[in-house]
Amino acid sequence: MLQSKKRWNVQECDEQLVNEFVENLNITPLVASLLLNRGMTTVEAAREFLHVDAQTFHDPFLLHDMDKAVARIQQAIDHNEKIMIYGDYDADGVSSTSVMLSALQQLGADVDFYIPNRFTEGYGPNKEAFDKISAGGYQLVITVDTGISAVEETAYARELNFDLIITDHHEPGPVLPDAYAIIHPKLPGSTYPFKELAGVGVAFKLAHALLGELPEHLLELAVIGTIADLVPLVDENRLIARKGLDYLKLTKRTGIEALLSVCGVKREEINEDTIGFAMAPRINAVGRLQDADPAVHLLMTTNAEEAKGLAKEIDALNKERQQIVNDITEEAVEFVESMYPPDENSVLIVEGEGWNAGVVGIVASRLVEKFYRPTIVLSIDSENRIAKGSARSIEGFDLFANLSKCRDILPHFGGHPMAAGMTLNSDDVEELRRRLNEQASNVLTEQDFIPITSVDTVCTTEEITLENIEQMSALAPFGMHNPKPKVLIKDVHTTSMRKIGANKNHLKLVFEDSGVSVDAVGFGLGYILDEVSPIAKVSLVGELSINEWNNMHKPQLMVEDISVDEWQMFDYRSAVDVKRFFQQVFTDQMKVVAFHASTIDKYKSLLPMEHVVLIQDEEQAKACMFAGEQIVLLDLPPSRKWLECLFVQGIPSRIYAIFLTEEDHYFDTIPTRDHFKWFYGFLAKKDPFDLKRYKEDLAIHKGWSKETIDFMAKVFFELEFVTINNGLISLVKNSAKRDLIESATYRQKQQQIEIEKNFIYTSYVQLKNQFQDIFKRSIE
């Protein structure tokens, strides 16, 4: 067997609906099942999803307080009041700020922006910033992507006599700020049709309401925050993402062009991954290491030289950020493994003095990936006794809900079910650890700590066609709640498999079923080659794609996970270098089974003795518990029966066959009954015969080995046909007639020859069949 890295949650589809979709939408069954798994339960809903460009945006005035906010902003513009956009330092906040700046500048407003410093001010509005804004003569402040938790700060804004309009999308707390207006799709009692807008989506709705028409030219900004903030790419977010990517390909924004250039991305190649893995990390890097202002300036500039300089600066910051993340991650992993091991902690909270608070969210994500536990990473400022950090979660543990139960020690926190940010007194970290572990133990089971992969559908090799893959592209852009489709291919044979890449850490394979072959690549899965036996049937989970090479287009599977459901046999019988096996192949999950103490003694220096099991009789073999285990058969037992006894308690997941032997009985001269008959007659003539003195002459005369003569003599002795005294062999007069099989030595020799024949001198397939038969007999 080969255990998959993750649990595979395979979605099931209503076949009747699949057929209905195929008929009415002119799509393949595979694409129909993907639509159903994304919640499209009617033909009309599926049609709208496929033809997203034909949809329209919701009326922005359906959002609570939108009319009030628009009237106040228009008043400020009409009276030349100074307006401040108060943003956030991540890609959503930066793009939200840029959207609002662009819309207000288009309306002729006197507008500027302010983004707090992550390190000196922390997340969200703060009183010191409001003091500066008030002193600057600003009479209206509009927050974007922040503010819904700023209850005290909003009250302070009233004291400073400026109006505060909050636009946000983070989870509202039990008490809302007493702002002039709050525009938020999740407010209690909200009738807005879509609740999952990103911060930039809310800002875009306000821009729409202010401008009186859909600001399509701002979609190239709105798409950045929408994809970067990992909001569900359905409904209005899908529309923003789809149209935004189209506008991004045609962008005239000098800063975006410069950013794409340092990312090495061509316009025609732009897709959601361009934002998720190239643009957003660089924009985020600015606010993670310093003030986020340069990121806003880059998106807003019209000067090519300035844009080029800012893009290079941001790219350099991203490289610096990557190194910092690697260093902190290394420290955090060591902290977890030495102080709070995952098997004893349902929630991991790690803290470090002076860790860069701007990257702790990325580190938390890395730790979740490694340990699969809800994780909080905190940067400790011991001088001020403050801990600032970020949290990431796993399926089944709602971070926001569970952190809400700890509000008394979390003066500042906010976020979503899967991610959150917080500030607390460093003295309360241990209490937070205790509470969250207790809360997690009440809701999480052992199964929850195994990573899960959601698989859209089971796919046959015949369905892996260019047509199907091209139709699947109509589901893009992909993201949260609309992930790239993952398919499961079950129980197929591999016709070739090899390691590729400079470090041989990737896997290239070809699998085949029903006469159809498909290429596949698994990045980082090179180690799998040593864990899949030659004729095993494998199951593969991955994403379908089109491999374009040398003007050829072929379907391929990008493999993410592999499993083998059947027991596997690995053939190391011809491996002359036993040392290499135990140095390069052996793992702590294996047990080494030997049937002869002499074998263990001979190879003792190479063997992991704590994993060695010596079996010396059938009863010992029966007592062994090897069900589901990985076992190494170091040598062969005296008979096949011992192997049958070895597996009466269940079959192993893997057998590594080495079968070391002291001598090859199979290739010995095997005495026949005629040989025994001649030898008996010879002894009758020569009685007594001096074996010590004349054995070699007899061997030469007959063309036998000396061992063959010793063997026949021992058989005769056990059958009481002869006596042997100091090398002299004499016939016993009037001995009882007995069959050769009654001799233990004769039986053992025959058994040894038989077992060597069936287990050493056979093909791989024949050997596996031998074990299949043994398992069957063991169960019987």
Tab-separated table of N, CA and C in Angstrom, residues 352-354 379-388 426:
chain	number	residue	atom	x	y	z
A	352	GLY	N	8.083	34.675	19.074
A	352	GLY	CA	9.511	34.942	18.980
A	352	GLY	C	9.801	36.405	19.228
A	353	GLU	N	10.838	36.652	19.984
A	353	GLU	CA	11.246	38.019	20.287
A	353	GLU	C	11.732	38.699	19.005
A	354	GLY	N	11.094	39.825	18.671
A	354	GLY	CA	11.565	40.622	17.546
A	354	GLY	C	11.277	40.054	16.175
A	379	SER	N	4.752	37.976	17.213
A	379	SER	CA	5.998	38.711	17.391
A	379	SER	C	5.931	39.426	18.737
A	380	ILE	N	6.932	39.177	19.582
A	380	ILE	CA	6.918	39.713	20.947
A	380	ILE	C	7.777	40.969	21.049
A	381	ASP	N	7.154	42.023	21.558
A	381	ASP	CA	7.868	43.245	21.931
A	381	ASP	C	7.944	43.244	23.458
A	382	SER	N	9.071	42.739	23.994
A	382	SER	CA	9.171	42.551	25.445
A	382	SER	C	9.216	43.870	26.198
A	383	GLU	N	9.743	44.907	25.541
A	383	GLU	CA	9.836	46.201	26.220
A	383	GLU	C	8.454	46.755	26.548
A	384	ASN	N	7.546	46.622	25.589
A	384	ASN	CA	6.184	47.125	25.791
A	384	ASN	C	5.205	46.018	26.182
A	385	ARG	N	5.731	44.785	26.302
A	385	ARG	CA	4.915	43.625	26.685
A	385	ARG	C	3.711	43.451	25.759
A	386	ILE	N	3.999	43.538	24.453
A	386	ILE	CA	2.946	43.409	23.434
A	386	ILE	C	3.282	42.240	22.516
A	387	ALA	N	2.261	41.484	22.163
A	387	ALA	CA	2.393	40.406	21.172
A	387	ALA	C	1.485	40.719	19.993
A	388	LYS	N	2.081	40.787	18.800
A	388	LYS	CA	1.299	41.031	17.582
A	388	LYS	C	1.428	39.809	16.696
A	426	SER	N	1.634	40.394	26.078
A	426	SER	CA	2.472	39.194	25.983
A	426	SER	C	2.294	38.279	27.195
